[in-house]
Amino acid sequence: SAEPIPYRGDLEVTPLQPFDVGPPSYKKVSVVGCGQVGMAIAYAMMNQQVAGSIALCDMNGEKLDGEAKDLEQGSAFHQNVRVSADSDYKV
């Protein structure tokens, strides 16, 4: 059986530095799956304006259309966020 690696309290911890790729308007985020978790992520990203474009992808076309319309309606308060949706990954 393998022995666990012992903990060393003297190790130096270096925090990660933020990675800046430009303003949020240049970023596109794709959410695959429009269930409760996927839509919670999409709403949070829209409200925090972390991306200029949010693409939704789901195999259930009716649910996808409804969720996309909900996001588009909410994006009226965030003019810099564009919402697109499709059942194909090309979105």
XYZ file of N, CA and C in Angstrom:
273
model
N 0.836 -1.181 0.000
C 0.000 0.000 0.000
C 0.880 1.243 0.000
N 0.401 2.297 -0.618
C 1.162 3.543 -0.735
C 1.024 4.370 0.532
N 2.091 4.997 0.894
C 2.101 5.879 2.066
C 1.639 7.271 1.650
N 0.882 7.955 2.496
C 0.483 9.325 2.159
C 1.697 10.255 2.202
N 1.627 11.293 1.398
C 2.703 12.283 1.374
C 2.575 13.136 2.629
N 3.654 13.251 3.401
C 3.559 14.038 4.637
C 3.398 15.531 4.345
N 2.693 16.203 5.219
C 2.464 17.641 5.085
C 3.682 18.395 5.595
N 4.111 19.385 4.837
C 5.224 20.236 5.266
C 4.697 21.658 5.429
N 4.768 22.167 6.617
C 4.267 23.501 6.905
C 5.196 24.616 6.467
N 6.420 24.285 6.031
C 7.383 25.323 5.666
C 7.376 25.638 4.166
N 6.448 25.052 3.410
C 6.384 25.326 1.977
C 5.844 26.731 1.732
N 6.447 27.405 0.785
C 6.007 28.756 0.433
C 4.823 28.662 -0.531
N 3.797 29.419 -0.263
C 2.608 29.438 -1.109
C 2.637 30.713 -1.941
N 2.590 30.547 -3.250
C 2.598 31.696 -4.156
C 1.212 31.824 -4.775
N 0.498 32.921 -4.494
C -0.842 33.078 -5.082
C -0.753 33.287 -6.588
N -1.788 32.833 -7.283
C -1.850 33.021 -8.722
C -2.107 34.486 -9.046
N -1.503 34.940 -10.112
C -1.706 36.307 -10.577
C -2.883 36.319 -11.549
N -3.673 37.399 -11.548
C -4.797 37.457 -12.496
C -4.296 37.445 -13.931
N -5.051 36.779 -14.779
C -4.716 36.675 -16.196
C -5.644 37.597 -16.965
N -5.113 38.652 -17.520
C -5.933 39.643 -18.212
C -5.829 39.439 -19.720
N -6.962 39.184 -20.367
C -6.969 39.010 -21.817
C -7.701 40.150 -22.514
N -7.913 41.223 -21.814
C -8.585 42.362 -22.409
C -9.945 42.587 -21.787
N -10.652 43.569 -22.314
C -11.976 43.878 -21.767
C -12.955 42.722 -21.981
N -13.991 42.648 -21.123
C -14.972 41.564 -21.247
C -15.644 41.495 -22.612
N -15.723 42.617 -23.334
C -16.417 42.608 -24.623
C -15.711 41.723 -25.645
N -14.436 41.384 -25.419
C -13.687 40.532 -26.339
C -13.843 39.047 -26.028
N -14.477 38.722 -24.928
C -14.556 37.331 -24.488
C -15.883 36.697 -24.883
N -15.819 35.429 -25.288
C -17.018 34.648 -25.579
C -16.972 33.412 -24.695
N -18.077 33.139 -24.027
C -18.180 31.966 -23.165
C -19.331 31.101 -23.672
N -19.064 29.810 -23.840
C -20.096 28.866 -24.262
C -20.549 28.037 -23.073
N -21.853 27.912 -22.917
C -22.436 27.092 -21.856
C -23.119 25.916 -22.536
N -22.604 24.715 -22.294
C -23.171 23.511 -22.883
C -24.093 22.878 -21.847
N -25.361 22.872 -22.147
C -26.370 22.353 -21.225
C -27.111 23.484 -20.556
N -28.409 23.563 -20.786
C -29.221 24.647 -20.239
C -30.080 24.166 -19.081
N -29.535 23.299 -18.264
C -30.233 22.870 -17.058
C -30.085 23.937 -15.987
N -30.353 23.564 -14.754
C -30.289 24.535 -13.663
C -28.874 25.072 -13.457
N -27.887 24.199 -13.532
C -26.501 24.641 -13.310
C -26.015 25.515 -14.458
N -26.258 25.076 -15.689
C -25.818 25.855 -16.845
C -26.437 27.239 -16.883
N -27.730 27.327 -16.582
C -28.387 28.628 -16.622
C -27.966 29.502 -15.442
N -27.700 28.894 -14.298
C -27.200 29.684 -13.164
C -25.857 30.296 -13.518
N -25.017 29.537 -14.194
C -23.719 30.054 -14.632
C -23.910 31.172 -15.646
N -24.808 30.966 -16.611
C -25.045 31.979 -17.640
C -25.580 33.278 -17.036
N -26.537 33.173 -16.108
C -27.074 34.374 -15.464
C -25.990 35.094 -14.657
N -25.178 34.335 -13.937
C -24.111 34.955 -13.141
C -23.101 35.661 -14.037
N -22.741 35.037 -15.151
C -21.790 35.674 -16.072
C -22.377 36.933 -16.682
N -23.674 36.884 -17.000
C -24.300 38.062 -17.586
C -24.354 39.203 -16.565
N -24.743 38.896 -15.335
C -24.857 39.932 -14.311
C -23.509 40.522 -13.932
N -22.455 39.707 -13.964
C -21.115 40.191 -13.629
C -20.389 40.752 -14.845
N -20.993 40.632 -16.017
C -20.441 41.123 -17.278
C -18.997 40.667 -17.475
N -18.779 39.357 -17.350
C -17.438 38.816 -17.532
C -17.150 38.481 -18.990
N -18.166 38.510 -19.840
C -17.974 38.213 -21.257
C -18.890 39.090 -22.093
N -18.466 39.369 -23.313
C -19.282 40.162 -24.221
C -20.293 39.322 -24.970
N -20.064 37.993 -25.012
C -20.961 37.102 -25.732
C -21.121 35.811 -24.941
N -22.369 35.394 -24.755
C -22.674 34.137 -24.082
C -23.414 33.257 -25.079
N -22.851 32.083 -25.373
C -23.450 31.148 -26.318
C -24.013 29.958 -25.551
N -25.279 29.651 -25.787
C -25.942 28.530 -25.128
C -26.090 27.384 -26.117
N -25.857 26.154 -25.633
C -26.020 24.980 -26.466
C -26.734 23.901 -25.661
N -27.800 23.348 -26.213
C -28.546 22.282 -25.549
C -29.278 21.481 -26.617
N -29.465 20.206 -26.356
C -30.150 19.346 -27.322
C -31.670 19.503 -27.267
N -32.201 19.992 -26.148
C -33.637 20.218 -26.009
C -33.953 21.606 -26.569
N -34.412 21.648 -27.811
C -34.614 22.911 -28.508
C -35.630 23.831 -27.865
N -36.721 23.280 -27.339
C -37.751 24.121 -26.722
C -37.224 24.795 -25.456
N -36.540 24.031 -24.638
C -35.968 24.593 -23.407
C -34.905 25.629 -23.754
N -34.083 25.310 -24.744
C -33.034 26.225 -25.184
C -33.617 27.557 -25.642
N -34.676 27.513 -26.444
C -35.308 28.754 -26.919
C -35.850 29.575 -25.759
N -36.518 28.922 -24.822
C -37.077 29.640 -23.675
C -36.006 30.264 -22.802
N -34.952 29.515 -22.525
C -33.871 30.050 -21.685
C -33.135 31.175 -22.394
N -32.933 31.046 -23.695
C -32.268 32.107 -24.449
C -33.098 33.389 -24.433
N -34.422 33.254 -24.584
C -35.292 34.434 -24.543
C -35.258 35.090 -23.160
N -35.208 34.268 -22.107
C -35.101 34.824 -20.753
C -33.807 35.615 -20.593
N -32.714 35.047 -21.081
C -31.425 35.746 -20.973
C -31.423 37.023 -21.806
N -31.967 36.948 -23.013
C -32.013 38.139 -23.873
C -32.839 39.246 -23.233
N -33.938 38.874 -22.589
C -34.773 39.868 -21.920
C -33.991 40.500 -20.764
N -33.260 39.690 -20.022
C -32.451 40.215 -18.920
C -31.259 41.012 -19.398
N -30.804 40.741 -20.628
C -29.635 41.461 -21.130
C -29.971 42.902 -21.512
N -31.248 43.270 -21.444
C -31.622 44.664 -21.701
C -30.958 45.583 -20.683
N -30.655 45.045 -19.506
C -29.987 45.830 -18.476
C -28.474 45.812 -18.642
N -27.984 44.939 -19.508
C -26.547 44.829 -19.774
C -26.359 44.879 -21.287
N -26.312 46.053 -21.847
C -26.265 46.212 -23.293
C -24.998 45.631 -23.920
N -23.947 45.427 -23.132
C -22.682 44.948 -23.686
C -22.598 43.426 -23.759
N -23.680 42.718 -23.413
C -23.681 41.257 -23.431
C -24.612 40.764 -24.533
N -24.069 39.960 -25.450
C -24.859 39.395 -26.541
C -25.130 37.917 -26.246
N -26.343 37.473 -26.465
C -26.734 36.080 -26.191
C -27.054 35.391 -27.517
N -26.474 34.217 -27.722
C -26.799 33.402 -28.888
C -27.080 31.978 -28.424
N -27.899 31.252 -29.173
C -28.283 29.898 -28.767
C -28.491 29.019 -29.998
N -28.091 27.752 -29.857
C -28.286 26.793 -30.935
C -28.140 25.390 -30.354
N -28.788 24.423 -31.003
C -28.649 23.040 -30.555
C -27.408 22.377 -31.151
N -26.688 23.108 -31.996
C -25.443 22.620 -32.581
C -24.273 23.314 -31.897
N -23.170 22.609 -31.757
C -22.010 23.180 -31.082
C -21.354 24.326 -31.842
N -21.757 24.570 -33.060
C -21.169 25.643 -33.861
C -21.466 27.030 -33.306
N -22.447 27.131 -32.408
C -22.835 28.414 -31.853
C -21.650 29.022 -31.135
